[in-house]
XYZ file of C-alpha atoms in Angstrom:
477
model
C 108.798 129.842 96.380
C 105.962 132.268 95.805
C 102.821 131.243 93.925
C 103.104 134.209 91.582
C 103.088 131.979 88.478
C 100.773 129.083 87.684
C 102.108 125.586 88.257
C 102.859 123.419 85.238
C 102.492 119.647 85.264
C 105.404 117.536 84.021
C 105.832 113.885 83.087
C 108.081 111.382 84.810
C 110.862 112.248 82.359
C 110.600 115.994 82.986
C 108.655 116.912 79.853
C 105.722 119.360 80.181
C 102.201 117.972 80.020
C 100.609 119.888 77.145
C 97.032 121.083 77.030
C 94.558 120.087 74.344
C 95.770 121.202 70.877
C 98.837 122.828 72.471
C 102.028 122.622 70.359
C 105.616 123.505 71.239
C 107.134 126.304 69.163
C 110.614 127.113 70.541
C 112.959 126.383 73.449
C 115.697 128.337 75.218
C 118.070 127.018 77.872
C 119.521 128.727 80.963
C 116.776 131.359 81.245
C 116.013 133.487 84.336
C 112.541 134.947 84.950
C 112.646 138.234 86.861
C 109.508 140.294 87.585
C 110.593 143.916 87.866
C 108.176 145.170 90.505
C 106.998 142.195 92.539
C 108.685 142.031 95.909
C 107.279 138.736 97.156
C 108.531 136.663 94.261
C 111.533 134.313 94.333
C 113.484 134.585 91.101
C 113.494 131.570 88.796
C 117.105 130.888 87.907
C 118.712 129.000 85.022
C 115.803 126.956 83.732
C 114.430 125.789 80.407
C 111.923 128.172 78.821
C 109.476 126.513 76.418
C 107.185 128.545 74.174
C 103.958 126.853 73.106
C 100.867 128.047 71.315
C 99.148 128.514 74.692
C 101.772 129.181 77.374
C 105.285 130.064 78.393
C 106.547 127.110 80.452
C 109.611 127.372 82.693
C 111.211 124.097 83.790
C 114.030 124.024 86.343
C 117.301 122.338 85.480
C 117.683 118.813 86.857
C 120.642 119.856 89.008
C 118.906 122.886 90.495
C 115.628 121.568 91.835
C 112.859 119.046 91.305
C 110.361 119.091 88.419
C 107.519 119.863 90.853
C 108.349 123.589 90.810
C 107.727 124.010 87.081
C 105.853 127.241 86.316
C 103.736 128.515 83.464
C 102.500 131.862 82.135
C 99.379 131.667 79.944
C 99.747 133.732 76.787
C 96.244 135.004 77.476
C 97.655 136.806 80.534
C 100.231 138.718 78.488
C 99.049 142.200 77.617
C 102.149 143.490 75.813
C 105.480 142.299 74.428
C 108.245 144.879 74.322
C 110.409 145.156 71.230
C 114.074 144.397 71.689
C 116.332 147.437 71.522
C 119.809 147.077 70.085
C 122.342 149.290 71.806
C 126.008 149.298 72.747
C 125.101 148.375 76.308
C 123.169 145.289 75.192
C 126.299 143.881 73.562
C 127.915 143.356 76.967
C 124.826 141.929 78.682
C 122.817 138.737 78.278
C 119.886 139.030 75.840
C 116.605 139.995 77.432
C 112.962 139.623 76.488
C 110.490 141.833 78.347
C 106.734 141.359 78.408
C 103.837 142.587 80.512
C 101.472 140.209 82.321
C 98.162 140.807 84.055
C 98.017 140.069 87.778
C 94.742 139.205 89.520
C 93.600 140.611 92.832
C 95.048 137.540 94.586
C 98.573 138.509 93.554
C 98.994 135.778 90.947
C 99.359 135.884 87.193
C 95.965 135.882 85.539
C 95.041 132.376 84.394
C 91.879 132.060 82.263
C 91.730 128.309 82.905
C 91.646 128.596 86.702
C 88.464 130.623 86.890
C 90.257 133.687 88.265
C 88.445 135.917 85.842
C 86.196 135.926 82.834
C 88.342 138.053 80.562
C 91.729 139.647 80.306
C 90.345 142.688 82.054
C 90.014 140.768 85.291
C 93.671 141.474 86.141
C 93.804 144.267 88.660
C 97.241 145.484 87.534
C 100.181 144.692 85.284
C 103.680 143.447 86.045
C 106.645 143.526 83.685
C 108.561 140.226 83.535
C 112.051 139.968 82.078
C 113.408 136.742 80.643
C 117.216 136.808 80.811
C 118.788 134.352 78.370
C 122.139 133.288 79.812
C 122.613 130.218 77.628
C 123.299 129.830 73.949
C 120.164 130.133 71.866
C 118.425 132.003 69.080
C 116.943 134.840 71.104
C 115.728 136.751 68.034
C 114.064 133.653 66.618
C 112.382 132.994 69.956
C 111.061 136.561 70.064
C 109.622 136.274 66.548
C 107.796 133.044 67.413
C 106.709 134.619 70.701
C 105.024 137.444 68.785
C 103.448 135.001 66.308
C 102.033 132.715 69.002
C 100.691 135.607 71.042
C 98.982 137.189 68.022
C 97.579 133.870 66.763
C 95.598 133.426 70.030
C 95.292 129.659 69.564
C 93.882 129.254 73.081
C 90.724 131.096 72.010
C 90.183 128.603 69.198
C 90.465 125.743 71.674
C 87.992 127.362 74.043
C 85.562 128.039 71.193
C 85.698 124.458 69.892
C 85.410 123.073 73.415
C 82.362 125.137 74.270
C 80.776 124.828 70.831
C 79.086 121.527 71.556
C 77.830 122.762 74.916
C 76.417 125.969 73.451
C 74.853 124.073 70.573
C 73.140 121.651 72.929
C 72.030 124.539 75.107
C 70.540 126.435 72.196
C 68.865 123.264 70.969
C 67.275 122.733 74.349
C 66.041 126.293 74.424
C 64.557 125.928 70.942
C 62.943 122.672 71.917
C 61.386 124.311 74.929
C 59.890 126.981 72.724
C 58.505 124.324 70.386
C 59.903 125.904 67.199
C 59.811 123.693 64.082
C 62.357 125.628 62.011
C 65.982 126.375 62.699
C 67.656 129.765 62.352
C 68.494 129.182 58.658
C 64.875 128.348 57.770
C 65.288 124.570 57.364
C 63.144 122.033 59.169
C 64.752 121.213 62.507
C 65.276 117.513 63.216
C 64.400 116.563 66.781
C 64.448 113.425 68.879
C 66.222 110.271 67.699
C 66.021 111.353 64.060
C 67.875 114.562 64.892
C 70.608 112.711 66.774
C 71.059 110.226 63.905
C 71.177 113.066 61.406
C 73.905 114.865 63.343
C 75.907 111.636 63.709
C 75.579 111.020 59.956
C 76.803 114.531 59.162
C 79.738 114.119 61.532
C 80.814 110.797 59.991
C 80.445 112.211 56.468
C 82.700 115.098 57.441
C 85.185 112.677 58.988
C 85.148 110.482 55.878
C 85.751 113.511 53.679
C 88.700 114.564 55.847
C 90.218 111.092 55.581
C 89.810 111.031 51.805
C 91.342 114.482 51.454
C 94.202 113.597 53.814
C 95.274 110.538 51.826
C 94.838 112.135 48.393
C 98.549 112.864 48.093
C 101.566 113.567 50.294
C 100.996 117.324 50.409
C 97.443 116.870 51.589
C 98.631 114.326 54.158
C 101.156 116.756 55.623
C 98.589 119.559 55.794
C 95.988 117.307 57.411
C 98.358 115.463 59.743
C 97.592 117.545 62.808
C 93.866 117.327 62.146
C 94.098 113.537 61.880
C 96.009 113.295 65.159
C 93.419 115.461 66.895
C 90.610 113.352 65.439
C 92.294 110.144 66.600
C 92.729 111.575 70.095
C 89.033 112.523 70.246
C 88.011 109.027 69.126
C 90.294 107.444 71.731
C 88.841 109.580 74.520
C 85.338 108.732 73.344
C 86.169 105.025 73.457
C 87.656 105.418 76.927
C 84.540 107.166 78.216
C 82.330 104.550 76.578
C 84.357 101.723 78.108
C 84.093 103.152 81.624
C 80.354 103.747 81.376
C 79.408 100.439 79.709
C 81.796 97.985 81.340
C 79.025 95.905 82.867
C 77.103 95.543 79.606
C 79.888 94.350 77.286
C 81.530 90.975 76.822
C 85.243 90.170 76.801
C 85.470 90.169 73.000
C 84.023 93.679 72.726
C 86.281 94.911 75.520
C 89.308 93.412 73.784
C 88.454 95.078 70.481
C 87.956 98.432 72.203
C 91.292 98.179 73.994
C 92.981 97.254 70.710
C 91.380 100.258 69.015
C 92.520 102.534 71.860
C 96.105 101.289 71.555
C 96.018 101.790 67.788
C 94.659 105.318 68.085
C 97.213 106.125 70.778
C 100.034 105.274 68.368
C 98.608 107.320 65.493
C 100.474 110.470 66.335
C 102.185 112.821 68.757
C 100.488 116.202 68.623
C 103.641 118.179 69.424
C 106.768 116.237 68.358
C 110.165 117.648 69.323
C 111.940 118.985 66.215
C 115.331 120.523 65.516
C 113.598 123.731 64.516
C 111.752 124.127 67.814
C 114.354 122.691 70.210
C 117.569 123.899 68.567
C 120.641 122.867 70.570
C 118.412 121.025 73.061
C 117.011 118.744 70.363
C 118.468 115.430 71.530
C 117.849 116.219 75.197
C 114.159 116.973 74.665
C 113.799 114.133 72.155
C 115.163 111.775 74.784
C 112.603 112.904 77.358
C 109.712 112.697 74.879
C 110.807 109.207 73.816
C 110.876 108.094 77.466
C 107.257 109.215 77.826
C 106.211 107.592 74.549
C 107.594 104.088 75.166
C 105.750 103.725 78.483
C 102.610 102.168 76.946
C 104.438 99.950 74.388
C 106.601 98.634 77.241
C 103.535 97.761 79.297
C 102.096 95.818 76.360
C 105.423 94.042 75.698
C 105.992 92.942 79.277
C 108.573 95.561 80.236
C 111.025 95.136 77.336
C 110.871 96.071 73.645
C 113.331 95.761 70.798
C 115.005 99.053 69.875
C 114.083 98.598 66.211
C 110.403 98.081 67.076
C 110.436 101.170 69.289
C 112.050 103.159 66.471
C 109.287 102.169 64.032
C 106.502 102.963 66.520
C 108.029 106.323 67.448
C 108.516 107.398 63.832
C 104.981 106.374 62.952
C 103.673 108.479 65.825
C 105.715 111.501 64.668
C 103.928 111.510 61.277
C 106.038 113.610 58.910
C 108.665 114.634 61.509
C 110.775 111.484 61.126
C 114.050 110.962 62.967
C 117.158 109.039 61.931
C 118.441 105.872 63.652
C 121.424 107.862 64.947
C 119.097 110.393 66.589
C 117.146 107.539 68.176
C 120.288 105.899 69.532
C 121.658 109.178 70.860
C 118.342 109.994 72.548
C 118.327 106.592 74.271
C 121.931 106.973 75.414
C 121.019 110.228 77.202
C 118.669 108.387 79.575
C 121.636 107.650 81.825
C 121.856 111.376 82.632
C 118.138 111.836 83.319
C 115.917 110.448 86.040
C 113.564 108.523 83.726
C 111.922 105.122 84.404
C 113.373 103.465 81.262
C 116.849 102.430 80.141
C 118.747 101.151 77.103
C 120.159 97.637 77.423
C 122.554 95.736 75.167
C 122.727 91.928 75.276
C 125.945 89.985 74.778
C 124.835 89.141 71.246
C 124.657 92.843 70.378
C 120.850 93.114 70.359
C 119.699 96.404 71.899
C 116.414 96.774 73.753
C 114.519 99.348 75.791
C 113.291 98.166 79.169
C 111.764 99.508 82.353
C 114.177 100.023 85.209
C 111.800 97.975 87.343
C 112.064 95.035 84.925
C 113.468 91.957 86.661
C 115.315 89.185 84.830
C 114.667 86.896 87.797
C 110.924 86.973 87.094
C 111.564 86.055 83.462
C 113.914 83.251 84.505
C 111.272 81.900 86.898
C 108.725 81.710 84.062
C 111.270 80.059 81.777
C 112.121 77.505 84.468
C 108.458 76.643 84.985
C 108.156 76.136 81.218
C 111.291 74.041 80.781
C 110.467 71.731 83.723
C 107.157 70.570 82.240
C 107.155 66.855 81.299
C 107.042 67.519 77.549
C 109.800 70.146 77.771
C 111.968 67.789 79.838
C 111.817 65.291 76.971
C 112.128 67.561 73.931
C 113.382 70.878 75.300
C 112.022 74.298 74.393
C 112.646 76.590 71.442
C 112.651 80.394 71.277
C 109.211 80.162 69.639
C 107.821 78.199 72.595
C 109.244 80.762 74.993
C 107.892 83.645 72.923
C 104.367 82.222 73.103
C 104.633 81.777 76.865
C 106.120 85.197 77.616
C 104.083 87.037 74.973
C 107.139 88.541 73.271
C 108.892 88.319 69.908
C 110.951 85.150 69.181
C 114.123 87.222 68.815
C 113.628 88.642 72.305
C 112.800 85.187 73.661
C 116.069 83.843 72.260
C 118.015 86.569 74.080
C 116.309 85.656 77.354
C 117.152 81.985 76.829
C 120.796 82.752 76.090
C 120.963 84.925 79.186
C 119.431 82.107 81.268
C 122.056 79.770 79.826
C 124.845 82.122 80.870
C 123.423 82.075 84.400
C 123.614 78.267 84.488
C 119.856 77.703 84.391
C 119.679 76.070 80.940
C 121.771 73.960 78.572
C 121.741 74.523 74.839
C 121.562 72.002 72.000
C 122.315 73.170 68.455
C 120.967 71.042 65.615
C 119.904 71.553 61.976
C 116.443 72.336 63.340
C 117.802 75.252 65.350
C 118.339 75.924 69.044
C 116.760 73.747 71.748
C 117.159 74.544 75.419
C 116.957 72.052 78.298
C 117.011 72.361 82.050
C 120.559 72.173 83.415
C 120.872 68.912 85.369
C 124.551 69.209 86.248
C 123.909 71.096 89.537
C 121.916 67.995 90.627
C 125.013 65.785 90.429
C 126.822 65.141 93.694
C 130.578 65.407 93.020
C 131.279 62.889 95.802
C 128.850 60.327 94.383
C 128.170 61.291 90.830
C 126.606 57.927 89.891
C 123.951 58.136 92.571
C 120.448 58.896 91.255
C 118.256 60.828 93.659
C 114.592 59.958 93.964
C 113.641 63.624 94.245
C 114.479 66.899 92.511
C 114.593 67.912 88.863
C 116.806 65.013 87.863
C 114.313 62.479 89.191
C 111.487 64.265 87.413
C 113.470 64.198 84.179
C 114.068 60.434 84.459
C 110.366 59.768 85.081
C 109.329 61.995 82.156
C 111.657 60.257 79.736
C 110.834 56.774 81.082
C 107.127 57.198 80.344
C 107.871 57.514 76.625
C 109.541 54.096 76.445
C 112.800 55.660 75.276
C 116.123 54.089 76.157
C 117.981 56.378 78.510
C 121.539 56.962 77.558
C 124.127 56.853 80.327
C 125.044 60.148 81.916
C 127.845 60.965 79.581
C 129.094 64.499 79.205
C 132.119 66.090 77.671
C 134.198 65.188 80.742
C 133.573 61.472 80.247
C 131.409 60.928 83.335
C 128.928 58.075 83.079
C 127.035 55.361 84.911
C 129.131 52.341 84.071
C 126.834 49.887 85.837
C 123.880 50.966 83.720
C 121.763 51.647 86.784
C 119.765 54.348 85.045
C 119.143 52.543 81.802
C 115.771 51.159 80.857
């Protein structure tokens, strides 16, 4: 395919990787992109067109090609959007949206972020691109949001805020070189350490004021939600940069607190949550892909498996005011079977539903459980779901499901008492059917006898529900 458009990065679930402060606005399915006067371009057929505040992103359908050929058109490269004309001919054709893009001297769409030019005038010529909507979607609504996003020019705000600190530091250095004592507004300019502390104090005062305003009432919270998410993301990145640069000078406790703070800030919010308004008929499909990306970090912290209810709470907290229902969550998880994503929904025999990595192995969990249950103390008293939860670093409810699964595989035996469930190593595979009264001096059974004998307890005969036992009392103490 030609490199006429810029390449767009996608996640493992096929969702676009958004730029800083970039927010999705609208989606259309089954869209073709057709430049009208560019001969060396291969047409993009039947893909998903996503409108954001910064770009037009075209993603191929999963059945057509791989996500590596995703393309993007920066809104900064669009010089004109043509108005849609209603005519009798348009009734019998698929809806079309036409817009004009600037093309650089290299034959590619002008991209301000790639250094191909310093302004929109760097494009040597213009090319008209037609988006043909062959699927079902709100074409008129998409066009309205297209106009609004293009006129808002949100990418210029991002560039201004990103370069503001650099320009401020540059101007400060120039002023310091000149030796001026007063700033441009006539106030005394703070320099050195005092100036840095003063700027930090002003920044934290502004942050504190934003937090107070945000939590004043629900209306203020909704209006400040995006600002809070952006602030949390900046703080997380600052912590990450500080951790990488000061790793050698910090102790384990400080590192642990920083990692905990990073995880907390990461779960504060999703900058661009998928909504029914923006996704339309593709709501559950895109919600499913975004959820697959979101649960990656919680799954790593939980050892590869997390309860569906816990994931639902974390995901809704991250979406701020754009909450979803349990039915939407369940439907989004059920769609993972159709997509090539690294996570899956699993239902235990007891009915408990969890989200787990596809690479998660029950055999590894069973090996850890076996090493726990074969310890001398566990051989005498067994293990509980709480003991397993502490060993595996998971919730007791999840630990109980693992123990029940291990029991169904024949690894454990279960004892139910008023105190709850206790699980023991299954000794029945150690019994020789031809000589069931023979006690081996090796293996798990021998270890169990030694562990119980050290406590001075009287060993009961091997009696099970089938009536098998050592009638000669050879294993009694």
